[in-house]
XYZ file of C-alpha atoms in Angstrom:
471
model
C 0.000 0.000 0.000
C 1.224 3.683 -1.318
C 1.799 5.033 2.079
C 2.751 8.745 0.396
C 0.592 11.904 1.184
C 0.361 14.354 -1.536
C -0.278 18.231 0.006
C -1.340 20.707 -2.656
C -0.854 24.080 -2.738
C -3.455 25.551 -0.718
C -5.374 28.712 -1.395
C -3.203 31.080 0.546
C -5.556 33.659 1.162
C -8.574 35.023 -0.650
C -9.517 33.298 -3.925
C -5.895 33.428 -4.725
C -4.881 30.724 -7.630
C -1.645 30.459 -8.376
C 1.579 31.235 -6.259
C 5.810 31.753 -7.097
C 7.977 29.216 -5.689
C 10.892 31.128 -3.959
C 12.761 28.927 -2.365
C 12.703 25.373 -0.523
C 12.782 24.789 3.122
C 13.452 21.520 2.808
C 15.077 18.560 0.501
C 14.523 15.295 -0.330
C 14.701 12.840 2.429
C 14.841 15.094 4.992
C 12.458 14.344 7.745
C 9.954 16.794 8.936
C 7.269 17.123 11.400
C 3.428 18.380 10.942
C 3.476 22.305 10.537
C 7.172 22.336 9.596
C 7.628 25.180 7.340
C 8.849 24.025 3.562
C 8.713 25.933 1.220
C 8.476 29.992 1.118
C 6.351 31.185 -1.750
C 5.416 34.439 -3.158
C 1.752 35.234 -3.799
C 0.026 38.534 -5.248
C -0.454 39.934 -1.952
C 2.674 38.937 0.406
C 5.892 36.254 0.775
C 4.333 32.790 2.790
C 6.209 29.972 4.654
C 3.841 26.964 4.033
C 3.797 24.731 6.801
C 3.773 20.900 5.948
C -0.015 19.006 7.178
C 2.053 15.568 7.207
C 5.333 14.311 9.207
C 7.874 11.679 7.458
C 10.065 11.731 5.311
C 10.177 14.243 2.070
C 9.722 12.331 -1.391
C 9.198 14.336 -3.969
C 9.423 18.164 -4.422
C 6.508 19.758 -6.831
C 8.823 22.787 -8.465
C 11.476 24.341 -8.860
C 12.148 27.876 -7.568
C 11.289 30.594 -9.627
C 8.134 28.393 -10.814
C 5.070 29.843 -10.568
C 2.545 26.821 -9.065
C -0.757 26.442 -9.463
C -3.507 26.464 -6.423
C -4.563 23.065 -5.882
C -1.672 21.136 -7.819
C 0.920 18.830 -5.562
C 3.270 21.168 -3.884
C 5.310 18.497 -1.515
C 4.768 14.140 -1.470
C 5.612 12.915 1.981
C 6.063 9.150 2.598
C 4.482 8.360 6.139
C 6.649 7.533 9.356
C 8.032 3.650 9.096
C 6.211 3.230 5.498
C 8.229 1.798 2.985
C 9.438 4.991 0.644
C 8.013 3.920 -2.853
C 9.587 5.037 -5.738
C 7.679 8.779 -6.545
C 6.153 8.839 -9.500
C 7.869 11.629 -12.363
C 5.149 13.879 -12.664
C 2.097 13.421 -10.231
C 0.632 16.427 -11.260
C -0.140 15.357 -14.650
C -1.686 12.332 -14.147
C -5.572 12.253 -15.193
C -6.300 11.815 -11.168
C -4.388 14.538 -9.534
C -5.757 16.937 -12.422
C -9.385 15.428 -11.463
C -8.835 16.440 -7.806
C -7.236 19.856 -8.238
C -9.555 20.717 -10.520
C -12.294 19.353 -7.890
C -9.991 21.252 -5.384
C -10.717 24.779 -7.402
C -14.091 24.385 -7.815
C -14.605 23.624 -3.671
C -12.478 27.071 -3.425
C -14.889 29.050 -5.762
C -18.324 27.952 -3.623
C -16.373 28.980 -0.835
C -17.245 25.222 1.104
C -15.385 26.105 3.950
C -13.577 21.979 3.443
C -10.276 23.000 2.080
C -8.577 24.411 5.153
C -5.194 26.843 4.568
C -1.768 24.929 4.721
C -3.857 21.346 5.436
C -4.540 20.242 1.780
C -7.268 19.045 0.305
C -10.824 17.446 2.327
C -10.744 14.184 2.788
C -10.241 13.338 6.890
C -7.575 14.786 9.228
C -6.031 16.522 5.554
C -5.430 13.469 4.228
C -4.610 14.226 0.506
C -6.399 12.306 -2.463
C -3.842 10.523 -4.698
C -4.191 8.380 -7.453
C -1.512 6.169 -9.220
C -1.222 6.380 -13.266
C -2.408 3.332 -14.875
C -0.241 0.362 -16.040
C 0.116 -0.293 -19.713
C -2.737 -2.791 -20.872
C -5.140 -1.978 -18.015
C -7.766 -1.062 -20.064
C -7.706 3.151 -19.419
C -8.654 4.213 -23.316
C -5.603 5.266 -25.768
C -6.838 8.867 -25.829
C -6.738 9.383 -22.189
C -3.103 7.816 -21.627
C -2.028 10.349 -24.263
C -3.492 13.580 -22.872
C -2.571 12.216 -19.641
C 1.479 11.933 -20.580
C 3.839 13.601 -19.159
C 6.464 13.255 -21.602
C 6.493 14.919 -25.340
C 7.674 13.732 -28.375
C 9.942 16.151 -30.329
C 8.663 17.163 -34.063
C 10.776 14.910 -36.468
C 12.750 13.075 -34.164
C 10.506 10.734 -32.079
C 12.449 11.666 -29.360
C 10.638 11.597 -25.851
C 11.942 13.856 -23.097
C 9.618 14.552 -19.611
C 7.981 17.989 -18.733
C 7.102 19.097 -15.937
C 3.857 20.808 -16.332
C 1.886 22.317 -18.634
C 2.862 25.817 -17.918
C 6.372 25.174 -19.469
C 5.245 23.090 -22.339
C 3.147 26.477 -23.302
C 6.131 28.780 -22.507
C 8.422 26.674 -24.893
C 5.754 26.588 -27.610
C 5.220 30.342 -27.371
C 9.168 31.036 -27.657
C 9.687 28.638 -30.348
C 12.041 26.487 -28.126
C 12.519 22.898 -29.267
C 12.264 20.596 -25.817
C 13.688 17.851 -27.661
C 16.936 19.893 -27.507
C 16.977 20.745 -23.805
C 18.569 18.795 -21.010
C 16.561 18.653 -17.541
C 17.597 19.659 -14.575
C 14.660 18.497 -12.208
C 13.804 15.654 -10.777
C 14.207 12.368 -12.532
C 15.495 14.521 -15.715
C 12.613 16.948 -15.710
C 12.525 19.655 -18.064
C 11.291 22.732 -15.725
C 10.305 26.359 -16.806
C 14.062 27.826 -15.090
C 15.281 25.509 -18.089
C 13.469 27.177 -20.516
C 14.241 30.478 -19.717
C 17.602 29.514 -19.424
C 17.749 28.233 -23.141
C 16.122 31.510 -23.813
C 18.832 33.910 -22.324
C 21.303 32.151 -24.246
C 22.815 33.679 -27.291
C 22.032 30.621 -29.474
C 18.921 29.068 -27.769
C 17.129 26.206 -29.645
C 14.052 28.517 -30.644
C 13.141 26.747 -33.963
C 9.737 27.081 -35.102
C 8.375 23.883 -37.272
C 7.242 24.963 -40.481
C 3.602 24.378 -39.311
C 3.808 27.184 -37.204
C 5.142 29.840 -39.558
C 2.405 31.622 -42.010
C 3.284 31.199 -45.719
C 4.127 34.460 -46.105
C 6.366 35.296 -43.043
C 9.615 36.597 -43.878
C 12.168 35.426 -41.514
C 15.369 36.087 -40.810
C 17.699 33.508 -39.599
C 19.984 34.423 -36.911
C 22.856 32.591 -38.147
C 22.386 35.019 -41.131
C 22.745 38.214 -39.439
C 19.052 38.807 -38.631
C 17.962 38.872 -34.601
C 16.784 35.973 -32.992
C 14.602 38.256 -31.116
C 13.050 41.061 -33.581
C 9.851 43.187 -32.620
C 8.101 43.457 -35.754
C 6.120 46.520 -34.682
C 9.300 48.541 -34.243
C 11.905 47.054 -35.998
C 13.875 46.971 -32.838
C 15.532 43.838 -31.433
C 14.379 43.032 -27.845
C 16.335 43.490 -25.061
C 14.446 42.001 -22.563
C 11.088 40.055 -21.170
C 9.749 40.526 -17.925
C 7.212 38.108 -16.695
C 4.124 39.904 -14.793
C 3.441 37.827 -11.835
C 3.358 38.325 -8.232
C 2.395 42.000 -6.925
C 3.078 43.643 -10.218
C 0.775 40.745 -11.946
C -1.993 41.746 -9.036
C -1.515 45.738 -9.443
C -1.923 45.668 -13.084
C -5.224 43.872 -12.457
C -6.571 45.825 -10.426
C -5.753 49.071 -12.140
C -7.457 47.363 -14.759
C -10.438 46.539 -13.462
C -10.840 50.277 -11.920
C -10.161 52.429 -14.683
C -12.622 50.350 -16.747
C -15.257 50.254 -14.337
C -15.182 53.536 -12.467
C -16.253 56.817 -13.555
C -13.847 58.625 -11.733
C -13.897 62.188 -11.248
C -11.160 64.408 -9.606
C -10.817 67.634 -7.213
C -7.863 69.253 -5.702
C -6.801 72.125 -3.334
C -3.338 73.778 -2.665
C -3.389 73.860 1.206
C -1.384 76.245 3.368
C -0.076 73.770 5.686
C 2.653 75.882 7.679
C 0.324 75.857 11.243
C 0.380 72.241 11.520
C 4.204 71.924 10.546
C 4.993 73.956 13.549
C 2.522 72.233 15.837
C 4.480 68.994 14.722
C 8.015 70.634 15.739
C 6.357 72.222 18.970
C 5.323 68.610 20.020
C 8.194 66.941 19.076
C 10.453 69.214 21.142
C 8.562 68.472 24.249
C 8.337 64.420 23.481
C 11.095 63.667 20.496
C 10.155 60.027 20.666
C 6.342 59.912 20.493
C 5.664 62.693 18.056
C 3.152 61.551 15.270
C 4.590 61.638 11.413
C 2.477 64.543 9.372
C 1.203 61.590 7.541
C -0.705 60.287 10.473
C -2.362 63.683 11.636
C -3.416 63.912 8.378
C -4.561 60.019 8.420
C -6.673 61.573 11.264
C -8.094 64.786 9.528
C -9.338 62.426 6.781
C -10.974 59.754 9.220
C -12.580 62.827 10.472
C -13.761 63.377 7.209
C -14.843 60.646 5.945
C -17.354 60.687 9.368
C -18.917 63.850 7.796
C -19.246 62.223 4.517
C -19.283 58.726 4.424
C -20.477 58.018 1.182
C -16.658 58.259 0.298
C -16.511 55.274 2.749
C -18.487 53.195 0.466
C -18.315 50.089 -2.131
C -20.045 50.109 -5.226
C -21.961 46.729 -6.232
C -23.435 45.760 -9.476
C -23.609 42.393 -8.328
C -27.350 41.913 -7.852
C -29.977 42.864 -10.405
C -30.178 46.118 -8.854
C -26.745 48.452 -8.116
C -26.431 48.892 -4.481
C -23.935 51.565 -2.775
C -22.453 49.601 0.148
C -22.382 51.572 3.399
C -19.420 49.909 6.621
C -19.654 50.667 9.905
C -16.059 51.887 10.652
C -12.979 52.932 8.283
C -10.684 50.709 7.414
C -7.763 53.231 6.250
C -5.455 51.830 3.623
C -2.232 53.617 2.315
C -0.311 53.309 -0.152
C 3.499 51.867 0.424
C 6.628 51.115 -2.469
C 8.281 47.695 -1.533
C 10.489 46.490 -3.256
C 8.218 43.730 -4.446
C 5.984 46.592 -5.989
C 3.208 48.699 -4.957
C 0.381 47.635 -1.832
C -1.828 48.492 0.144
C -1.948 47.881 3.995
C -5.235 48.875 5.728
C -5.310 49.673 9.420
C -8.654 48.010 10.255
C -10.948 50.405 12.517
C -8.470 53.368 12.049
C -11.679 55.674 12.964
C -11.147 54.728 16.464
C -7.366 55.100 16.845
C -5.545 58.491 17.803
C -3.393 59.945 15.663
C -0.838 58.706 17.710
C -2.179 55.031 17.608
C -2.329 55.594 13.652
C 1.218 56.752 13.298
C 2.479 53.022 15.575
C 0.265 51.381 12.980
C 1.679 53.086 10.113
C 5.173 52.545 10.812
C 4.162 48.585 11.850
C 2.225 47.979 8.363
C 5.233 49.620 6.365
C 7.711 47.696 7.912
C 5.468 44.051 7.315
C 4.874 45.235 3.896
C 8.399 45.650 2.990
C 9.094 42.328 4.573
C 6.663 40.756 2.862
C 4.929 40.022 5.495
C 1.749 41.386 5.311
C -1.259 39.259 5.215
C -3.769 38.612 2.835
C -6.277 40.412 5.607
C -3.954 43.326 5.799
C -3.548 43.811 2.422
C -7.207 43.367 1.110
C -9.466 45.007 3.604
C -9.489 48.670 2.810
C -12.486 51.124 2.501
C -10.476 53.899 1.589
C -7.045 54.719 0.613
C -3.939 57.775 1.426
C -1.288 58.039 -0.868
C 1.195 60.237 0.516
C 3.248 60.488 -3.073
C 4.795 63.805 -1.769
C 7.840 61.166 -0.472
C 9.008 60.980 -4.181
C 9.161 64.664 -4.500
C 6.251 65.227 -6.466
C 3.285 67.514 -5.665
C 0.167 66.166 -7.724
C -1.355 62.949 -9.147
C -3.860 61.841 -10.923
C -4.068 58.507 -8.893
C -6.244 55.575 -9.732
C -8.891 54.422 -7.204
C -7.790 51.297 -5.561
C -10.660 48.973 -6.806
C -13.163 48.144 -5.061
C -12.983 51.595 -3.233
C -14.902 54.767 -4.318
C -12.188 57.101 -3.547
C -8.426 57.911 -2.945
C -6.792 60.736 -1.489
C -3.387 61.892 -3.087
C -0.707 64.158 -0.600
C 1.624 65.739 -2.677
C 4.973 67.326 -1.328
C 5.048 70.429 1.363
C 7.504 73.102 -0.015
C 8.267 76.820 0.286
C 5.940 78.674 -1.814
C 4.484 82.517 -2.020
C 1.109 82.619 -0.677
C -1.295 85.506 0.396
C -1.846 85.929 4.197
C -4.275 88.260 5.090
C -3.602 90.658 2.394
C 0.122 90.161 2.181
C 2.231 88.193 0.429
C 4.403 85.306 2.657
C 6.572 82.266 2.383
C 4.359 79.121 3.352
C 4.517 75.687 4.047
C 2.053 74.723 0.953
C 0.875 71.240 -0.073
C -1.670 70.089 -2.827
C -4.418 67.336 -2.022
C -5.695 65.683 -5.296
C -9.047 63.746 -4.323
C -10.412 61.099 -6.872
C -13.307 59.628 -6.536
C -16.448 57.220 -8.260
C -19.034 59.508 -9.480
C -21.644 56.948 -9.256
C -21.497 56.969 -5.344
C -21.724 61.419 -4.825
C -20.997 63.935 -6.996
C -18.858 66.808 -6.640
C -20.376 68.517 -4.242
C -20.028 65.866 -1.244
C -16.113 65.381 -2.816
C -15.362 69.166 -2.501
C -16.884 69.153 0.817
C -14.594 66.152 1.999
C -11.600 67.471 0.138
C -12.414 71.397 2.048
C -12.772 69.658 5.069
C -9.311 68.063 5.317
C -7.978 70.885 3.860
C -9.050 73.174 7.154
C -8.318 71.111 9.342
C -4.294 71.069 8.011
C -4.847 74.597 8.133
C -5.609 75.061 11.358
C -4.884 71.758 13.470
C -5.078 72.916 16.897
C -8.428 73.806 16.283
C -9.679 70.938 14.310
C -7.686 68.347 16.471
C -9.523 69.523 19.858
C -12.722 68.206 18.373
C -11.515 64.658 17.309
């Protein structure tokens, strides 16, 4: 009896479906024991360590890092304490079973059944993991079904057979004209993985040979051995220097930027502020207590929570969902801002920030930047906001037209504070000025609930004392 448990990669947090492999935690035959981290992976939202459901000894690693895994596809095989270690199989993740129960794995994730469990597999009793073995030669399974269920591919004109190790890569090879038949694995049991790939395609003479099938009649191409690139845009005539995959973060922010500047009507407001009072009350209070002082960033935080209390349709979430549009109302603020990692650009919310100080908001500032950089920040952390600060003033810039992080109604942009002429009571002066750009979904209020928001931050930067001894 097959004493091996299979662990798939588990939906790491909110409908998430696919994950980057960074790096393993673990080799084969090392033994490990339940909730052992072993592998750290990179999702859209934040870096994991995914803790193993089973103890014994490791059989089989699913991927190589730098692979981007699917949810619901083996991640790790562990043979059970004092089983006999069978030999693994090449490729469980192609087989017609494990496809059968990831797929069954997806669709559980989808309806939201509450079975699947984070870091503990796949239902099935005390996370035991379904796995199937392939069928034997002559055991009936139809021809057509062994076939689609290979793992290995037969090279165009050669009937050579060499073994892949997932679809993914089979697709990247196809779509970069790289012959597999010409590659030499470096996974496990010979495995042709997608670092390979990319290898063959950094190389100055990769095997990227197209069959003649795949070339139109009337391409003109031009050999590289001739002169010609390997690598030619044909829109510009320029030879490519690079490819980027989008994935992780940047794969999640181009999504959602997507998805909001298609879907919202966004309109947009904005007010040079005089913000020279509250600089000084800042300096006065940090002279009398240097290390609790609040950043500007977090009175302001607090000026807008104030805000957004007078107005709260700017707190809102618009829904199409149902057969009638709804506007979506919360009870509370969950304040998300924006911070640059070096993963990309997210979004950490402090949950409830209507009831913190600004003092309490600044802590929870500087804790959320610090997670976020780490990549650390939880899918809760990073998914929860109702409305969003960017203070873009850090990168010395005083305006932006900033787009609203979807599915919020609005987003508040803090541009720079500088020296600037102003008129003070009749007279011209040197002031601390700073513009706040406001951008917002029309569908939710129009522009005369957005001015009113945007004037109401505004005076209370302008005169803090004032606005902070009614908060």
């Amino acid at each position: 009896m097959n004493e091996t448990n299979v662990f798939l990669l588990p939906d790491l947090g909110e409908g998430l479906t696919e994950a980057e492999l960074v790096t393993w935690l673990v080799s084969v035959g090392d033994e490990i024991r339940v909730d052992q981290p072993i592998a750290e992976v990179e999702t859209a939202k934040s870096m994991v360590e995914v803790p193993s459901p089973y103890a014994g000894t490791v059989a089989v690693l699913h991927g190589e890092p730098g692979q981007t895994l699917d949810v619901g596809k083996p991640l790790i095989s562990v043979t059970a304490p004092g089983a006999a270690a069978s030999k693994p199989l090449a490729d469980e993740s192609a087989t017609p079973a494990a496809d059968a129960a990831a797929t069954a794995y997806r669709e559980e994730e989808k309806a939201g059944s509450g079975n699947v469990l984070i870091g503990y597999g796949t239902p099935g009793g005390h996370g035991q993991a379904r796995r199937s073995r392939p069928r034997r030669a002559g055991s009936g399974a139809p021809a057509s079904a062994s076939a689609n269920a290979s793992t290995t591919t037969v090279s165009p004109g050669e009937g050579k057979r060499m073994a892949v190790s997932s679809p993914l890569v089979r697709r990247i090879a196809k779509d970069n004209g790289v012959d597999l038949g010409s590659l030499h694995g470096t996974g496990p049991a010979g495995l042709i993985t997608r670092r390979d790939v990319e290898s063959a395609l950094s190389t100055p003479h990769a095997p990227a040979v197209r069959s003649s099938q795949d070339q139109p009649a009337s391409a003109s191409t031009t050999p590289a051995s001739a002169g010609g690139s390997a690598d030619l845009d044909s829109r510009t005539g320029l030879d490519v220097s690079s490819r980027t995959p989008v994935k992780g973060v940047r794969k999640a922010v181009a999504a959602n930027m997507t998805r909001s500047r298609r879907d919202i009507p966004e309109a947009t407001v904005w007010v040079d502020v005089d913000a020279t009072a509250l600089v000084e009350l800042r300096a006065d209070l940090k002279k009398r207590d240097p290390e609790n002082t609040p950043g500007l960033l977090a009175f302001i935080a607090r000026f807008v929570l104030s805000g957004l209390k007078k107005y709260p349709e700017l707190n809102t979430r618009y829904s199409a969902e149902n057969e009638e549009a709804e506007i979506i109302g919360f009870d509370g603020v969950n304040l998300g801002f924006a911070a640059q990692t070096e993963r990309g650009l997210v979004v950490p919310s402090i949950r409830n920030a209507d009831r913190l100080s600004a003092r309490q908001l600044d802590a929870e500032i500087r804790r959320l930047s610090s997670v976020a950089r780490q990549g650390k920040a939880t899918p809760a952390e990073l998914g929860s906001g109702t409305f969003t600060l960017n203070n873009y003033g850090v990168f010395g810039v005083d305006g932006s037209a900033a787009i609203i992080n979807y599915p919020e109604v609005a987003i508040l942009g803090v541009g720079r504070i500088i020296d600037r002429p102003w008129v003070v009571d009749g007279e011209l002066a040197i002031r601390k000025m700073v513009e706040l750009t406001l951008v917002f979904d029309h569908r939710v209020c129009d522009g005369g609930t957005a001015g009113g928001f945007l004037r109401h931050v505004a005076d209370a930067i302008e005169s803090p004392a004032s606005a902070l001894a009614d908060l």
